[in-house]
Amino acid sequence: MKFAHIALLGLVSVQAVHLKQKGGPPQGPTAHDIISHCDKSGNGMLDQGEVHACVNEMVPSPDNEEVNDMIDAHWGMIAGDDSEIDEAELSAMMG
């Protein structure tokens, strides 16, 4: 589980830099910001494919491969029974 948190926190950090460059909030993105950016289906949750797509967009290669591998290895623990991450789950992981 610790690696999964590290992977998602890495994504959050990269997302923070990206949003800051776009004039986003200086404190970094919220869980809502990340889901809004990465949720391509529009259901307010992130599935594994959406997380991978967001990682591939935001994390440079070859680091994105390592992050995606960690996400794959720990997806069940990250996403829970519904296989998706909602805003509350992401917010809890972000501390």
Tab-separated table of N, CA and C in Angstrom:
chain	number	residue	atom	x	y	z
A	1	MET	N	0.825	-1.197	0.000
A	1	MET	CA	0.000	0.000	0.000
A	1	MET	C	0.868	1.259	0.000
A	2	LYS	N	2.004	1.214	0.670
A	2	LYS	CA	2.873	2.379	0.734
A	2	LYS	C	3.337	2.794	-0.666
A	3	PHE	N	3.676	1.810	-1.514
A	3	PHE	CA	4.111	2.133	-2.868
A	3	PHE	C	2.987	2.777	-3.669
A	4	ALA	N	1.780	2.302	-3.448
A	4	ALA	CA	0.635	2.881	-4.145
A	4	ALA	C	0.459	4.342	-3.753
A	5	HIS	N	0.608	4.632	-2.496
A	5	HIS	CA	0.505	6.022	-2.044
A	5	HIS	C	1.607	6.866	-2.655
A	6	ILE	N	2.817	6.313	-2.715
A	6	ILE	CA	3.943	7.042	-3.305
A	6	ILE	C	3.653	7.338	-4.769
A	7	ALA	N	3.128	6.345	-5.477
A	7	ALA	CA	2.820	6.538	-6.894
A	7	ALA	C	1.777	7.624	-7.083
A	8	LEU	N	0.703	7.560	-6.307
A	8	LEU	CA	-0.339	8.575	-6.446
A	8	LEU	C	0.130	9.940	-5.970
A	9	LEU	N	0.952	9.968	-4.933
A	9	LEU	CA	1.480	11.253	-4.490
A	9	LEU	C	2.418	11.840	-5.533
A	10	GLY	N	3.137	10.961	-6.253
A	10	GLY	CA	3.964	11.428	-7.367
A	10	GLY	C	3.116	12.075	-8.435
A	11	LEU	N	1.994	11.432	-8.740
A	11	LEU	CA	1.064	11.996	-9.719
A	11	LEU	C	0.518	13.334	-9.222
A	12	VAL	N	0.177	13.394	-7.957
A	12	VAL	CA	-0.346	14.631	-7.373
A	12	VAL	C	0.704	15.736	-7.465
A	13	SER	N	1.955	15.408	-7.185
A	13	SER	CA	3.024	16.413	-7.236
A	13	SER	C	3.207	16.946	-8.647
A	14	VAL	N	3.218	16.037	-9.615
A	14	VAL	CA	3.367	16.459	-11.000
A	14	VAL	C	2.171	17.297	-11.422
A	15	GLN	N	0.995	16.877	-10.999
A	15	GLN	CA	-0.224	17.616	-11.317
A	15	GLN	C	-0.167	19.013	-10.692
A	16	ALA	N	0.393	19.118	-9.498
A	16	ALA	CA	0.510	20.417	-8.836
A	16	ALA	C	1.370	21.356	-9.656
A	17	VAL	N	2.471	20.859	-10.168
A	17	VAL	CA	3.353	21.684	-10.995
A	17	VAL	C	2.612	22.113	-12.258
A	18	HIS	N	1.910	21.176	-12.868
A	18	HIS	CA	1.173	21.472	-14.095
A	18	HIS	C	0.111	22.543	-13.851
A	19	LEU	N	-0.676	22.396	-12.801
A	19	LEU	CA	-1.711	23.379	-12.506
A	19	LEU	C	-1.114	24.727	-12.126
A	20	LYS	N	0.003	24.707	-11.428
A	20	LYS	CA	0.652	25.959	-11.035
A	20	LYS	C	1.128	26.711	-12.275
A	21	GLN	N	1.665	25.961	-13.265
A	21	GLN	CA	2.109	26.590	-14.497
A	21	GLN	C	0.936	27.198	-15.255
A	22	LYS	N	-0.253	26.632	-15.080
A	22	LYS	CA	-1.445	27.155	-15.736
A	22	LYS	C	-2.130	28.225	-14.885
A	23	GLY	N	-1.499	28.625	-13.790
A	23	GLY	CA	-2.092	29.636	-12.932
A	23	GLY	C	-3.059	29.054	-11.923
A	24	GLY	N	-2.906	27.770	-11.642
A	24	GLY	CA	-3.777	27.100	-10.682
A	24	GLY	C	-3.470	27.518	-9.265
A	25	PRO	N	-4.129	26.899	-8.327
A	25	PRO	CA	-3.950	27.283	-6.927
A	25	PRO	C	-2.515	27.038	-6.463
A	26	PRO	N	-1.910	27.992	-5.750
A	26	PRO	CA	-0.508	27.861	-5.331
A	26	PRO	C	-0.287	26.748	-4.318
A	27	GLN	N	-1.321	26.318	-3.593
A	27	GLN	CA	-1.149	25.270	-2.596
A	27	GLN	C	-1.115	23.882	-3.236
A	28	GLY	N	-1.303	23.799	-4.519
A	28	GLY	CA	-1.333	22.519	-5.207
A	28	GLY	C	-2.764	22.082	-5.436
A	29	PRO	N	-2.915	21.065	-6.254
A	29	PRO	CA	-4.267	20.644	-6.614
A	29	PRO	C	-4.948	19.890	-5.485
A	30	THR	N	-6.232	19.989	-5.470
A	30	THR	CA	-7.040	19.193	-4.545
A	30	THR	C	-7.403	17.891	-5.237
A	31	ALA	N	-7.984	16.981	-4.483
A	31	ALA	CA	-8.475	15.735	-5.077
A	31	ALA	C	-9.482	16.063	-6.176
A	32	HIS	N	-10.318	17.063	-5.931
A	32	HIS	CA	-11.297	17.479	-6.931
A	32	HIS	C	-10.607	17.954	-8.215
A	33	ASP	N	-9.542	18.732	-8.088
A	33	ASP	CA	-8.796	19.218	-9.253
A	33	ASP	C	-8.253	18.060	-10.075
A	34	ILE	N	-7.681	17.083	-9.390
A	34	ILE	CA	-7.074	15.942	-10.084
A	34	ILE	C	-8.139	15.117	-10.785
A	35	ILE	N	-9.229	14.843	-10.086
A	35	ILE	CA	-10.297	14.058	-10.710
A	35	ILE	C	-10.891	14.831	-11.881
A	36	SER	N	-11.089	16.114	-11.738
A	36	SER	CA	-11.620	16.925	-12.836
A	36	SER	C	-10.721	16.867	-14.064
A	37	HIS	N	-9.422	16.857	-13.842
A	37	HIS	CA	-8.469	16.823	-14.949
A	37	HIS	C	-8.365	15.435	-15.577
A	38	CYS	N	-8.369	14.399	-14.759
A	38	CYS	CA	-8.079	13.042	-15.239
A	38	CYS	C	-9.313	12.226	-15.587
A	39	ASP	N	-10.474	12.626	-15.117
A	39	ASP	CA	-11.706	11.851	-15.328
A	39	ASP	C	-12.253	12.114	-16.727
A	40	LYS	N	-11.951	11.223	-17.649
A	40	LYS	CA	-12.400	11.400	-19.029
A	40	LYS	C	-13.813	10.869	-19.255
A	41	SER	N	-14.292	9.981	-18.398
A	41	SER	CA	-15.638	9.429	-18.568
A	41	SER	C	-16.712	10.372	-18.020
A	42	GLY	N	-16.301	11.280	-17.128
A	42	GLY	CA	-17.240	12.235	-16.565
A	42	GLY	C	-18.078	11.706	-15.415
A	43	ASN	N	-17.689	10.546	-14.852
A	43	ASN	CA	-18.484	9.981	-13.755
A	43	ASN	C	-18.023	10.439	-12.377
A	44	GLY	N	-17.016	11.310	-12.321
A	44	GLY	CA	-16.539	11.821	-11.039
A	44	GLY	C	-15.621	10.870	-10.303
A	45	MET	N	-15.189	9.814	-10.983
A	45	MET	CA	-14.289	8.824	-10.390
A	45	MET	C	-13.200	8.495	-11.408
A	46	LEU	N	-12.111	7.919	-10.917
A	46	LEU	CA	-11.020	7.513	-11.797
A	46	LEU	C	-10.933	6.003	-11.841
A	47	ASP	N	-10.984	5.459	-13.047
A	47	ASP	CA	-10.726	4.028	-13.188
A	47	ASP	C	-9.245	3.848	-13.513
A	48	GLN	N	-8.818	2.615	-13.576
A	48	GLN	CA	-7.403	2.335	-13.761
A	48	GLN	C	-6.885	2.908	-15.086
A	49	GLY	N	-7.668	2.817	-16.129
A	49	GLY	CA	-7.260	3.355	-17.423
A	49	GLY	C	-7.090	4.861	-17.399
A	50	GLU	N	-7.994	5.550	-16.708
A	50	GLU	CA	-7.889	7.002	-16.597
A	50	GLU	C	-6.663	7.413	-15.793
A	51	VAL	N	-6.355	6.647	-14.749
A	51	VAL	CA	-5.164	6.951	-13.956
A	51	VAL	C	-3.916	6.743	-14.807
A	52	HIS	N	-3.873	5.638	-15.552
A	52	HIS	CA	-2.724	5.397	-16.428
A	52	HIS	C	-2.579	6.504	-17.470
A	53	ALA	N	-3.680	6.905	-18.076
A	53	ALA	CA	-3.624	7.962	-19.089
A	53	ALA	C	-3.105	9.261	-18.482
A	54	CYS	N	-3.545	9.558	-17.274
A	54	CYS	CA	-3.113	10.781	-16.610
A	54	CYS	C	-1.625	10.702	-16.238
A	55	VAL	N	-1.213	9.557	-15.745
A	55	VAL	CA	0.210	9.357	-15.434
A	55	VAL	C	1.033	9.532	-16.703
A	56	ASN	N	0.594	8.908	-17.800
A	56	ASN	CA	1.346	9.006	-19.051
A	56	ASN	C	1.418	10.436	-19.561
A	57	GLU	N	0.373	11.212	-19.304
A	57	GLU	CA	0.349	12.610	-19.719
A	57	GLU	C	1.262	13.470	-18.846
A	58	MET	N	1.289	13.190	-17.538
A	58	MET	CA	1.927	14.097	-16.596
A	58	MET	C	3.323	13.685	-16.131
A	59	VAL	N	3.645	12.415	-16.193
A	59	VAL	CA	4.928	11.937	-15.679
A	59	VAL	C	5.803	11.549	-16.873
A	60	PRO	N	6.995	12.120	-16.977
A	60	PRO	CA	7.842	11.816	-18.129
A	60	PRO	C	8.311	10.357	-18.137
A	61	SER	N	8.517	9.844	-19.345
A	61	SER	CA	9.063	8.506	-19.515
A	61	SER	C	10.540	8.557	-19.140
A	62	PRO	N	11.136	7.556	-18.579
A	62	PRO	CA	10.607	6.237	-18.243
A	62	PRO	C	9.969	6.166	-16.858
A	63	ASP	N	9.917	7.287	-16.135
A	63	ASP	CA	9.341	7.255	-14.785
A	63	ASP	C	7.867	6.853	-14.810
A	64	ASN	N	7.155	7.225	-15.868
A	64	ASN	CA	5.734	6.885	-15.926
A	64	ASN	C	5.521	5.375	-15.943
A	65	GLU	N	6.448	4.640	-16.532
A	65	GLU	CA	6.337	3.181	-16.560
A	65	GLU	C	6.407	2.611	-15.145
A	66	GLU	N	7.320	3.125	-14.340
A	66	GLU	CA	7.458	2.663	-12.957
A	66	GLU	C	6.218	3.016	-12.136
A	67	VAL	N	5.703	4.213	-12.320
A	67	VAL	CA	4.501	4.619	-11.595
A	67	VAL	C	3.325	3.740	-12.013
A	68	ASN	N	3.170	3.495	-13.314
A	68	ASN	CA	2.080	2.646	-13.794
A	68	ASN	C	2.213	1.213	-13.278
A	69	ASP	N	3.435	0.705	-13.208
A	69	ASP	CA	3.649	-0.642	-12.659
A	69	ASP	C	3.216	-0.702	-11.196
A	70	MET	N	3.542	0.338	-10.425
A	70	MET	CA	3.134	0.362	-9.014
A	70	MET	C	1.614	0.451	-8.894
A	71	ILE	N	1.004	1.242	-9.745
A	71	ILE	CA	-0.457	1.356	-9.722
A	71	ILE	C	-1.084	0.006	-10.038
A	72	ASP	N	-0.569	-0.673	-11.059
A	72	ASP	CA	-1.092	-2.002	-11.415
A	72	ASP	C	-0.953	-2.984	-10.256
A	73	ALA	N	0.203	-2.973	-9.636
A	73	ALA	CA	0.479	-3.931	-8.559
A	73	ALA	C	-0.416	-3.712	-7.350
A	74	HIS	N	-0.882	-2.496	-7.143
A	74	HIS	CA	-1.628	-2.161	-5.926
A	74	HIS	C	-3.034	-1.628	-6.201
A	75	TRP	N	-3.521	-1.797	-7.424
A	75	TRP	CA	-4.801	-1.196	-7.786
A	75	TRP	C	-5.938	-1.626	-6.867
A	76	GLY	N	-5.986	-2.900	-6.517
A	76	GLY	CA	-7.063	-3.385	-5.651
A	76	GLY	C	-7.103	-2.673	-4.315
A	77	MET	N	-5.935	-2.379	-3.761
A	77	MET	CA	-5.876	-1.664	-2.489
A	77	MET	C	-6.155	-0.185	-2.662
A	78	ILE	N	-5.770	0.359	-3.811
A	78	ILE	CA	-5.978	1.783	-4.056
A	78	ILE	C	-7.458	2.069	-4.270
A	79	ALA	N	-8.079	1.286	-5.128
A	79	ALA	CA	-9.424	1.602	-5.591
A	79	ALA	C	-10.539	0.954	-4.782
A	80	GLY	N	-10.243	-0.097	-4.082
A	80	GLY	CA	-11.279	-0.747	-3.290
A	80	GLY	C	-12.179	-1.627	-4.129
A	81	ASP	N	-13.318	-1.951	-3.577
A	81	ASP	CA	-14.226	-2.925	-4.175
A	81	ASP	C	-14.831	-2.469	-5.503
A	82	ASP	N	-14.996	-1.171	-5.696
A	82	ASP	CA	-15.642	-0.706	-6.928
A	82	ASP	C	-14.663	-0.490	-8.080
A	83	SER	N	-13.383	-0.711	-7.822
A	83	SER	CA	-12.325	-0.589	-8.843
A	83	SER	C	-12.170	0.816	-9.407
A	84	GLU	N	-12.653	1.808	-8.685
A	84	GLU	CA	-12.472	3.197	-9.076
A	84	GLU	C	-12.117	4.027	-7.844
A	85	ILE	N	-11.470	5.159	-8.087
A	85	ILE	CA	-11.098	6.069	-7.001
A	85	ILE	C	-12.035	7.264	-7.054
A	86	ASP	N	-12.713	7.516	-5.951
A	86	ASP	CA	-13.564	8.702	-5.903
A	86	ASP	C	-12.815	9.827	-5.184
A	87	GLU	N	-13.433	10.972	-5.127
A	87	GLU	CA	-12.782	12.147	-4.550
A	87	GLU	C	-12.419	11.941	-3.087
A	88	ALA	N	-13.293	11.299	-2.322
A	88	ALA	CA	-13.022	11.059	-0.895
A	88	ALA	C	-11.819	10.142	-0.718
A	89	GLU	N	-11.738	9.082	-1.525
A	89	GLU	CA	-10.608	8.160	-1.421
A	89	GLU	C	-9.305	8.863	-1.777
A	90	LEU	N	-9.304	9.631	-2.862
A	90	LEU	CA	-8.100	10.343	-3.268
A	90	LEU	C	-7.712	11.386	-2.228
A	91	SER	N	-8.680	12.093	-1.713
A	91	SER	CA	-8.421	13.093	-0.685
A	91	SER	C	-7.794	12.460	0.559
A	92	ALA	N	-8.298	11.305	0.961
A	92	ALA	CA	-7.754	10.596	2.134
A	92	ALA	C	-6.309	10.185	1.876
A	93	MET	N	-5.999	9.745	0.656
A	93	MET	CA	-4.624	9.350	0.330
A	93	MET	C	-3.683	10.541	0.335
A	94	MET	N	-4.225	11.695	-0.038
A	94	MET	CA	-3.395	12.900	-0.097
A	94	MET	C	-3.129	13.477	1.277
A	95	GLY	N	-3.867	12.981	2.276
A	95	GLY	CA	-3.649	13.407	3.654
A	95	GLY	C	-4.290	14.691	3.956
